[in-house]
PDB file of C-alpha atoms and ligand atoms in Angstrom:
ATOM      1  CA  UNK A   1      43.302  -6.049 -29.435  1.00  0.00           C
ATOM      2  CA  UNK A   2      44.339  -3.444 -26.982  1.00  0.00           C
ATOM      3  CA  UNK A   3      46.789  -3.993 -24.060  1.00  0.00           C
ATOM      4  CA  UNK A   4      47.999  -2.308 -21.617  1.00  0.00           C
ATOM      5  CA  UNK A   5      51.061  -3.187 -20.283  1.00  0.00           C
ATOM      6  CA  UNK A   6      51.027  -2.894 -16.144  1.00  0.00           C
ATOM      7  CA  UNK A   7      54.289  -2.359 -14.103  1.00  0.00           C
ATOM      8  CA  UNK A   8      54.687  -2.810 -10.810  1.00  0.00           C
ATOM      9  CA  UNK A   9      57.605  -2.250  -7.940  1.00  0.00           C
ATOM     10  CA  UNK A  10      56.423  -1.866  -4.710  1.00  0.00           C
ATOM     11  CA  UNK A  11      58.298  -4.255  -2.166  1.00  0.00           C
ATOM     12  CA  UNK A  12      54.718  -4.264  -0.535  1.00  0.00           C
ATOM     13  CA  UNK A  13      52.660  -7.066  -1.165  1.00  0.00           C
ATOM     14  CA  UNK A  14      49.840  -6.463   0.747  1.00  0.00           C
ATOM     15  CA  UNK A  15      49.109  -2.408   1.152  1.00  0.00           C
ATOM     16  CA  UNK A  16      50.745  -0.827  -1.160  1.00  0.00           C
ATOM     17  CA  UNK A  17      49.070   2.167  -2.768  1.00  0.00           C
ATOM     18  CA  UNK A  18      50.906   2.246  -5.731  1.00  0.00           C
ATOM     19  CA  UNK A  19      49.770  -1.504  -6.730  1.00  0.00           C
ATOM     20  CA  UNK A  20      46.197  -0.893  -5.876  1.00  0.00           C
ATOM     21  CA  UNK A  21      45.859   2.378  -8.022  1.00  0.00           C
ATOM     22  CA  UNK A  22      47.741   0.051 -11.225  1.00  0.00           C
ATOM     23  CA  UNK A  23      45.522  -2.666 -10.732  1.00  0.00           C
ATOM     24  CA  UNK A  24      42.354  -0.113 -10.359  1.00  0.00           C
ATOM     25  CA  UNK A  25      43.675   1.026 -13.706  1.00  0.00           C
ATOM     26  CA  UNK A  26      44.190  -2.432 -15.147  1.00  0.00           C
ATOM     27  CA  UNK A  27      40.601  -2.983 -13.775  1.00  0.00           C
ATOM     28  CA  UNK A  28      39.040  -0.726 -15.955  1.00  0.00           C
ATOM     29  CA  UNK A  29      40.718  -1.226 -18.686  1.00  0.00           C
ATOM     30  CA  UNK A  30      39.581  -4.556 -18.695  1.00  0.00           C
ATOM     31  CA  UNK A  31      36.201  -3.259 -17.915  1.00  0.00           C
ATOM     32  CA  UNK A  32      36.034  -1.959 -21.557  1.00  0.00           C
ATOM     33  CA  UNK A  33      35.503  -5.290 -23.214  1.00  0.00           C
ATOM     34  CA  UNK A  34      36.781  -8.459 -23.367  1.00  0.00           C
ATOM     35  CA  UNK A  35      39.514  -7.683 -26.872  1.00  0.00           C
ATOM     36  CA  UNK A  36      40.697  -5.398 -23.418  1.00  0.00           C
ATOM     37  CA  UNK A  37      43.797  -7.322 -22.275  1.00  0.00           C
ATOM     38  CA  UNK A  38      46.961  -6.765 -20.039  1.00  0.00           C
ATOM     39  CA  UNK A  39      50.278  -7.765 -19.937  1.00  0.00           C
ATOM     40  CA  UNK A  40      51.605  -7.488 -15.732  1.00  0.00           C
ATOM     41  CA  UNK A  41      55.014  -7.092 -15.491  1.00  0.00           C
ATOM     42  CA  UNK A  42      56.233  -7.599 -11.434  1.00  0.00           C
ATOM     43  CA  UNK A  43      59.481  -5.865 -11.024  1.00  0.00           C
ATOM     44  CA  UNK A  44      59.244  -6.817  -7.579  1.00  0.00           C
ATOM     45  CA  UNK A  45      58.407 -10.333  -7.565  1.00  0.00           C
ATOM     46  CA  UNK A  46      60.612 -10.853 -11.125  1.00  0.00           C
ATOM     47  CA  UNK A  47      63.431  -8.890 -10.971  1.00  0.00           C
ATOM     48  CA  UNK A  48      65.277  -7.989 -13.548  1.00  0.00           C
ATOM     49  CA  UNK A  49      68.557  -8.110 -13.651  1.00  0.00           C
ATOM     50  CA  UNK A  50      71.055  -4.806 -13.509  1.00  0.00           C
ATOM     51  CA  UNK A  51      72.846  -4.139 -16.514  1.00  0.00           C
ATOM     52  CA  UNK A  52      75.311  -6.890 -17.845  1.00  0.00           C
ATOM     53  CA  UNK A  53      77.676  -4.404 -19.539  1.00  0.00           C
ATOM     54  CA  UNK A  54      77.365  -0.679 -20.419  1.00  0.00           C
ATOM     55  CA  UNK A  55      77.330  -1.362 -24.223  1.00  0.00           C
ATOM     56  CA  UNK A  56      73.791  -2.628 -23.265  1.00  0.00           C
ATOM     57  CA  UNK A  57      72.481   1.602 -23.448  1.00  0.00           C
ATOM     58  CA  UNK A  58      73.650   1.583 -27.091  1.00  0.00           C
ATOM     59  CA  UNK A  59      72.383   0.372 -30.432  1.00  0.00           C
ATOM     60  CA  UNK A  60      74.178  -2.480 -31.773  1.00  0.00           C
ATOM     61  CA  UNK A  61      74.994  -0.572 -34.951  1.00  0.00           C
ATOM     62  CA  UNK A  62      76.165   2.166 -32.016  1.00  0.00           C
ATOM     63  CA  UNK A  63      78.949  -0.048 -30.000  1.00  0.00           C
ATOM     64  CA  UNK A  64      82.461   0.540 -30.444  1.00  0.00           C
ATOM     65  CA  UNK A  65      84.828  -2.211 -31.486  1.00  0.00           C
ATOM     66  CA  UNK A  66      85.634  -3.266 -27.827  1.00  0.00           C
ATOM     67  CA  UNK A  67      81.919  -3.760 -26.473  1.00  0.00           C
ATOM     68  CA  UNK A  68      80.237  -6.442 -27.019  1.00  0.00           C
ATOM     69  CA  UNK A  69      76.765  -7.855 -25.353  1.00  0.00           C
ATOM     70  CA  UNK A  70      75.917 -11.663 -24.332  1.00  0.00           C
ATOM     71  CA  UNK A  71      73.152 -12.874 -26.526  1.00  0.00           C
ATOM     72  CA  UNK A  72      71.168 -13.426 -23.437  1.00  0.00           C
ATOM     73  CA  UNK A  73      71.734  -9.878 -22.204  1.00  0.00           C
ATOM     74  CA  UNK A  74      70.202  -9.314 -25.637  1.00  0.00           C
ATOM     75  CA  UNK A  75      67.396 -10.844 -25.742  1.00  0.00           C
ATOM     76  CA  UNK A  76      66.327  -9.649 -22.954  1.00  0.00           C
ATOM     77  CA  UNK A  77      66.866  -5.993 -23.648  1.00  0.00           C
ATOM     78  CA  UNK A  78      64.350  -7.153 -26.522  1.00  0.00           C
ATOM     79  CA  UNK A  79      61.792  -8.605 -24.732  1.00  0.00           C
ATOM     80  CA  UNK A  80      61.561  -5.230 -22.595  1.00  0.00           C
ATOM     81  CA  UNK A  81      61.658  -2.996 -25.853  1.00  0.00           C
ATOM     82  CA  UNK A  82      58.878  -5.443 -27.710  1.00  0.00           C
ATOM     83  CA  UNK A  83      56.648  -5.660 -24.362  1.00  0.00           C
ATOM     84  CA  UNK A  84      57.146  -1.922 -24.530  1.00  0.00           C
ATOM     85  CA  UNK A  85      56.406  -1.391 -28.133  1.00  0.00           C
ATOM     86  CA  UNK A  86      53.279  -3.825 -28.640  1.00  0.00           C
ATOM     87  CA  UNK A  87      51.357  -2.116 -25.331  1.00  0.00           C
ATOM     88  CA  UNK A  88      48.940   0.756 -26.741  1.00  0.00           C
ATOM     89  CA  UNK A  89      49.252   2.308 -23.370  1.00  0.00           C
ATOM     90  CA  UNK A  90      51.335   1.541 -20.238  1.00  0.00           C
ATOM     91  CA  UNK A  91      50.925   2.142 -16.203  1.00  0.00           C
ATOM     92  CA  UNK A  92      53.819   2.382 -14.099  1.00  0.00           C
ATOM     93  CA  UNK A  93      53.429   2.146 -10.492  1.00  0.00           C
ATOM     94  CA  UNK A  94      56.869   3.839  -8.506  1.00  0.00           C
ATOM     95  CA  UNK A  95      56.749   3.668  -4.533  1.00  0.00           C
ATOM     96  CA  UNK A  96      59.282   6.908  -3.856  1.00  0.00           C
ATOM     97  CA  UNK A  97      62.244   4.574  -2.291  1.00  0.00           C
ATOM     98  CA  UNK A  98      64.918   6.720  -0.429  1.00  0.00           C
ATOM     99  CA  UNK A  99      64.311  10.323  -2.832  1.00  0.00           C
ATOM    100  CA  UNK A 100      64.151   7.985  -5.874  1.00  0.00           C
ATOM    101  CA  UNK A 101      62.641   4.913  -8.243  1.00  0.00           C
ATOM    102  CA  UNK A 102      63.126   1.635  -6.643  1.00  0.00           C
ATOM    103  CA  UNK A 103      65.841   0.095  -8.009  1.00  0.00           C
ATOM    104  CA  UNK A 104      63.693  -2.832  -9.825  1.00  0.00           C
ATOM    105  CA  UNK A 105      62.238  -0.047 -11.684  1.00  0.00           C
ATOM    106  CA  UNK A 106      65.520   1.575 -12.480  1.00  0.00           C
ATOM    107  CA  UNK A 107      66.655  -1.692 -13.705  1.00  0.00           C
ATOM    108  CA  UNK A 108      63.507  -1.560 -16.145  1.00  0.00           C
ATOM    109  CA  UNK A 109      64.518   1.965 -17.208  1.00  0.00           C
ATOM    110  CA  UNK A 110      68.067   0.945 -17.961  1.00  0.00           C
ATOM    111  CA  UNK A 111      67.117  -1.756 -20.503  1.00  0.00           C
ATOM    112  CA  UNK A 112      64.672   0.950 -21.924  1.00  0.00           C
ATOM    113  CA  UNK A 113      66.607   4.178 -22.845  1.00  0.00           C
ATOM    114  CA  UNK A 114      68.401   2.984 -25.316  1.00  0.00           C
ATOM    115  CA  UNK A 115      69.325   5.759 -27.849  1.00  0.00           C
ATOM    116  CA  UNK A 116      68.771   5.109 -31.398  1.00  0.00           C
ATOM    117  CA  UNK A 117      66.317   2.692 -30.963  1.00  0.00           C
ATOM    118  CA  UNK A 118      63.708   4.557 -28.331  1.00  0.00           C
ATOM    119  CA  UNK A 119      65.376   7.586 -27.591  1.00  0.00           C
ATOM    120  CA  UNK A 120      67.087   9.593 -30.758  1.00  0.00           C
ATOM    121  CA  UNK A 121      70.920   9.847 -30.304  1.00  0.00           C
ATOM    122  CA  UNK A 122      71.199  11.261 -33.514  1.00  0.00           C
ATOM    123  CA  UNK A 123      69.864  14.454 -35.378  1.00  0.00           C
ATOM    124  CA  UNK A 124      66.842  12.898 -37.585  1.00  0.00           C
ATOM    125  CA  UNK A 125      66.485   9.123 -35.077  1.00  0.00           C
ATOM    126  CA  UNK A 126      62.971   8.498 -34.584  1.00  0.00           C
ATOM    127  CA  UNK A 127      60.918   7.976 -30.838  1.00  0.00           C
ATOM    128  CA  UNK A 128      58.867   4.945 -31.923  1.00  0.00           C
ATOM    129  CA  UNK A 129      56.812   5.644 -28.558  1.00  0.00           C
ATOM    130  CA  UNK A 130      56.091   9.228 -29.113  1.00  0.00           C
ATOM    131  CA  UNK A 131      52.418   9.782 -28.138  1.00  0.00           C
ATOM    132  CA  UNK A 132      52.012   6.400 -26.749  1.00  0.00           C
ATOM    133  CA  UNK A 133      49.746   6.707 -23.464  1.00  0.00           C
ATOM    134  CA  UNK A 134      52.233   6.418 -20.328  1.00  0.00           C
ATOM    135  CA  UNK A 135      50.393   6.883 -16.486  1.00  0.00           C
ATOM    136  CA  UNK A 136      52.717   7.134 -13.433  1.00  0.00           C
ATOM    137  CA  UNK A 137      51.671   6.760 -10.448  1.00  0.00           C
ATOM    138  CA  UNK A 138      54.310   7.804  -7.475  1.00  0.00           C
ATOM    139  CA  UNK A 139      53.438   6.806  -3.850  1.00  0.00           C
ATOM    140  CA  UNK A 140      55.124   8.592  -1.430  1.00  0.00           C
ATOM    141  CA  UNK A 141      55.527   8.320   2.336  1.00  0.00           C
ATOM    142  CA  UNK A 142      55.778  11.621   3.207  1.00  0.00           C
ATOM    143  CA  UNK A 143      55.327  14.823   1.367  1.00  0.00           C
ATOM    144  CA  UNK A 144      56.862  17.416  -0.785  1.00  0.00           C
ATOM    145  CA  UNK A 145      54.286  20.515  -1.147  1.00  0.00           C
ATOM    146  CA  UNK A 146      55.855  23.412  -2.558  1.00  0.00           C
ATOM    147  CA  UNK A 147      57.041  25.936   0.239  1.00  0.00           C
ATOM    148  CA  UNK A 148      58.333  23.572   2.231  1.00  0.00           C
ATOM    149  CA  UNK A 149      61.908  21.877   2.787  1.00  0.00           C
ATOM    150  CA  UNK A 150      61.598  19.158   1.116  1.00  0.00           C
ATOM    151  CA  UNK A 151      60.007  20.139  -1.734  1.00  0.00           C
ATOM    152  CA  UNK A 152      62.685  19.156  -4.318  1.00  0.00           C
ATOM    153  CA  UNK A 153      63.465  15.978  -2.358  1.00  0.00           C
ATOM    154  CA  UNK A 154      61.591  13.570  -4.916  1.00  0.00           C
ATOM    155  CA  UNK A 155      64.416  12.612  -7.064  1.00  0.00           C
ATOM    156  CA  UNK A 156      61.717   9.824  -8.749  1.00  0.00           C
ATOM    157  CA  UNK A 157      59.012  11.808 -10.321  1.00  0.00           C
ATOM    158  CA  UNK A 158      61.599  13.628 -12.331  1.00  0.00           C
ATOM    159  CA  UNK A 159      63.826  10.630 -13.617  1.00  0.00           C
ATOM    160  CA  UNK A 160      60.141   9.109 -15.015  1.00  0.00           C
ATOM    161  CA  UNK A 161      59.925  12.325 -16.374  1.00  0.00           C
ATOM    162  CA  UNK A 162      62.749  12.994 -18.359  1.00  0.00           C
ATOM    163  CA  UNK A 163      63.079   9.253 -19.302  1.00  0.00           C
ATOM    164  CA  UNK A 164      59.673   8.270 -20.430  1.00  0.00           C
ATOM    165  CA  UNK A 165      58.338  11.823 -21.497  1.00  0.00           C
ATOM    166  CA  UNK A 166      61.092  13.930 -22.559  1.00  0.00           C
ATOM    167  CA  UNK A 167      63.305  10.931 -24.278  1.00  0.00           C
ATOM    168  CA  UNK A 168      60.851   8.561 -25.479  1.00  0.00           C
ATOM    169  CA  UNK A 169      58.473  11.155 -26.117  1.00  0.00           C
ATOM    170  CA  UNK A 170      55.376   9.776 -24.216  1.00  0.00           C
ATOM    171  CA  UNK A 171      52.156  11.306 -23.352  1.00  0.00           C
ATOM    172  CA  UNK A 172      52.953  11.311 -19.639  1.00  0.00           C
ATOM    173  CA  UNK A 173      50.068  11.794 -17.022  1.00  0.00           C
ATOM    174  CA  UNK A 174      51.802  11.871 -13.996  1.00  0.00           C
ATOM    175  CA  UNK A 175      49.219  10.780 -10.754  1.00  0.00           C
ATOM    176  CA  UNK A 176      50.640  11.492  -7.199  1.00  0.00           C
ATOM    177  CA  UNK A 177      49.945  10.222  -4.040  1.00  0.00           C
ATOM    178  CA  UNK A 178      51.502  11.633  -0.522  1.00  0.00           C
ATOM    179  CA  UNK A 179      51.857  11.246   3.178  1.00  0.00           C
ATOM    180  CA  UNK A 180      51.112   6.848   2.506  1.00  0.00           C
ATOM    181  CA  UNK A 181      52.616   6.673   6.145  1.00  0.00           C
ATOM    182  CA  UNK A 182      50.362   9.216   7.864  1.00  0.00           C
ATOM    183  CA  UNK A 183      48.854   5.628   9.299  1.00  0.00           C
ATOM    184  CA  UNK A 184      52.243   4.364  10.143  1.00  0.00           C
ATOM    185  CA  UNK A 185      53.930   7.271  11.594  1.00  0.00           C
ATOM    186  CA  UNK A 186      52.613   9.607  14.557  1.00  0.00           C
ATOM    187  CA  UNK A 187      53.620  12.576  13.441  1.00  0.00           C
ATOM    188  CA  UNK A 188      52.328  12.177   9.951  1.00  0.00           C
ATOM    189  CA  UNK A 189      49.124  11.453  11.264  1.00  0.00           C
ATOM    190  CA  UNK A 190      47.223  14.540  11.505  1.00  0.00           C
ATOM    191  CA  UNK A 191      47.342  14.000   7.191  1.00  0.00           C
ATOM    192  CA  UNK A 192      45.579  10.783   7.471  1.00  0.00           C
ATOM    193  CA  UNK A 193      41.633  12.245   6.320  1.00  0.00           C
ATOM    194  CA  UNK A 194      44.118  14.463   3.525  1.00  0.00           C
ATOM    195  CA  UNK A 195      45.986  11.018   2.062  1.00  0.00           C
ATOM    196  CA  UNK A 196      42.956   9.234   2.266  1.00  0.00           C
ATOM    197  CA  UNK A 197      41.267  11.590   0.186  1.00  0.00           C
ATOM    198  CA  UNK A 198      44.287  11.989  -2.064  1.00  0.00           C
ATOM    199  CA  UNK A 199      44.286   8.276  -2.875  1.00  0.00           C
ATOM    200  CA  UNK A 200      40.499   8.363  -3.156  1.00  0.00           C
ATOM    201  CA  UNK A 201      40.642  11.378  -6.012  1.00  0.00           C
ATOM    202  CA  UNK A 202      43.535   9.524  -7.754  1.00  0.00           C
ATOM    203  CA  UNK A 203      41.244   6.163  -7.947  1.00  0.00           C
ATOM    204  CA  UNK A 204      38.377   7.926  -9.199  1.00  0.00           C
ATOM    205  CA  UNK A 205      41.110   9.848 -12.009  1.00  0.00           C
ATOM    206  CA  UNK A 206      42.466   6.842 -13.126  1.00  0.00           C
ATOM    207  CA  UNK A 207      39.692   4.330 -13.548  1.00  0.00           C
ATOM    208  CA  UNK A 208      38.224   7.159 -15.340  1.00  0.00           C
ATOM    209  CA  UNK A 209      41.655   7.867 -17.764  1.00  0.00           C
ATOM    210  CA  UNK A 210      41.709   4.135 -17.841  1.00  0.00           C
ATOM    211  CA  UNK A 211      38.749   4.190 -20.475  1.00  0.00           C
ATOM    212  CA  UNK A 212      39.513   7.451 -22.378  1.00  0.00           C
ATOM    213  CA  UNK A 213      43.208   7.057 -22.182  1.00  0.00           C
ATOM    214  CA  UNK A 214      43.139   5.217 -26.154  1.00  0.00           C
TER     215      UNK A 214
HETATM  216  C1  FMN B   1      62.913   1.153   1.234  1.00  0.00           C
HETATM  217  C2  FMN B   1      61.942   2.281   1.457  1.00  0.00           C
HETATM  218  C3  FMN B   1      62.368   3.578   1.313  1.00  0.00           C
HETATM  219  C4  FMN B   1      61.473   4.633   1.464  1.00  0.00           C
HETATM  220  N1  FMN B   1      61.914   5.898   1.258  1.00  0.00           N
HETATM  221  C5  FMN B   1      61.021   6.924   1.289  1.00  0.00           C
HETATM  222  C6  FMN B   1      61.441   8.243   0.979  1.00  0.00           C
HETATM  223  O1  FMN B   1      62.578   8.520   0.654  1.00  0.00           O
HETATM  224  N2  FMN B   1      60.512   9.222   1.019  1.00  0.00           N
HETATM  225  C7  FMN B   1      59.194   8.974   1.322  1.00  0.00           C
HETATM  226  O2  FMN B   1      58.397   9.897   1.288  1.00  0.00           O
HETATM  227  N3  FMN B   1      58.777   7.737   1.627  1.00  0.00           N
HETATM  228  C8  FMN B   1      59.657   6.708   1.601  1.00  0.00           C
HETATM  229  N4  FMN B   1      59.233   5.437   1.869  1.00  0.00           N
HETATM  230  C9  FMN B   1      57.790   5.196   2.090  1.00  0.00           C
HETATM  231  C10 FMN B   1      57.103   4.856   0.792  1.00  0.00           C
HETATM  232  O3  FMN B   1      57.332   5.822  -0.212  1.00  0.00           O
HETATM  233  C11 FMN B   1      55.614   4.704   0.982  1.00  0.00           C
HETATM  234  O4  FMN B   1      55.377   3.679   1.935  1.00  0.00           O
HETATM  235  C12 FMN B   1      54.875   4.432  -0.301  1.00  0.00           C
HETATM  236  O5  FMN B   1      53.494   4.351  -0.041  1.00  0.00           O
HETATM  237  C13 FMN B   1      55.389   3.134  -0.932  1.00  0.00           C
HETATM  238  O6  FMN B   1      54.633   2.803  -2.093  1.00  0.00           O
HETATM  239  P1  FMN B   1      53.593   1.600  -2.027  1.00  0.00           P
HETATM  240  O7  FMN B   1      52.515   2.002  -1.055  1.00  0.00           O
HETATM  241  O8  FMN B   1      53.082   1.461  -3.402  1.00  0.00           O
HETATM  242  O9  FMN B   1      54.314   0.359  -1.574  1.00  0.00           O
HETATM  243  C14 FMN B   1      60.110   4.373   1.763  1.00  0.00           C
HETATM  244  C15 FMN B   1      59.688   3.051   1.926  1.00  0.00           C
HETATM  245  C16 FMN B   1      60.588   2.017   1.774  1.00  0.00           C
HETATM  246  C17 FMN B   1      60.091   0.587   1.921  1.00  0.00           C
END
């Protein structure tokens, strides 16, 4: 049966882009047939917590003598890693939140990259999630074209990066959408026909990764 494992963390219930391009994902995955199924996870609406204790990034085998981790803390590291490992392929949806992830998704990433058992630590440690499927989808207020001043200023794109791609060795496709507030802000509005047909482009991508994608 194969499931795709949705993430959300917009703070926007109601028009966020980030949530409409995951569920028009989700959609179409679920379009494929009915053994199609998904697991939502809402780091928005069910938080995770941050990190109990630092010895939480290691592999039990990997903690010194002095740390030690709450059962509870455990388990749910586990539950994360598990929901993680049974998906065949995952969507992440990342609002850009002051230059970065939001923090419920960076609470998500810090029960995740955990070397030794999904990133290697060691010479020879194994990515169980190489080649597994990963989309991103960052929505971002303003915009970041290259040439311009701020166009190293999304600290969020490159943390998914380097954590799901580079250390857990997923096939990242990376969707982007820009200049969300050109119908918020005045002086973002002249971009409003360009975001609209940004979003628009990265709908039509996904729903159409969304049945190729595994
Ligand atoms: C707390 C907060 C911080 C934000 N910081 C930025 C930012 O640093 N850069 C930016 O381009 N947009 C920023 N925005 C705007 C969002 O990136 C934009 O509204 C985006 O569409 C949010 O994703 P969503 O539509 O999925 O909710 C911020 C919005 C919020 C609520």
């Amino acid at each position: 049966m194969p499931t795709l494992l949705q993430i959300d963390s917009s703070a926007d219930p109601s028009h966020s882009r980030s949530r409409a391009l995951t569920a028009a994902f989700a959609d179409a995955w679920r379009a494929r047939g009915p053994e199609y199924t998904v697991v939502h996870r809402d780091l928005h609406t069910a938080p995770l917590p941050h990190l109990e204790s630092s010895a939480l990034h290691w592999a039990a085998a990997d903690r010194t003598a002095e740390e030690s981790v709450a059962p509870e803390a455990e388990a749910l590291r586990q539950e994360i890693i598990d929901e993680l490992l049974d998906a065949d392929a995952v969507v992440v949806g990342s609002p850009l939140y002051n230059y970065t992830v939001p923090s419920s998704l960076k609470a998500w990433i810090d029960r995740i990259h955990v070397p030794g058992v999904l990133a290697p630590a060691f010479d020879g440690d194994a990515q169980p999630l190489a080649g597994k499927p990963v989309v991103t989808i960052v929505s971002r207020g303003a915009t970041y074209d290259a040439g311009t001043p701020t166009e190293h200023w999304d600290h969020g794109s490159p943390v998914l990066e380097l954590i799901l791609g580079t250390a857990l060795g997923m096939r990242q496709y990376p969707i982007t959408v820009s200049a969300t507030l050109a119908d918020r802000l005045p002086a973002l509005a002249p971009l409003a026909d360009h975001a609209a047909a940004e979003f628009h482009d990265a709908k039509t991508t996904l729903e159409r990764l969304a049945t190729t994608v595994v």
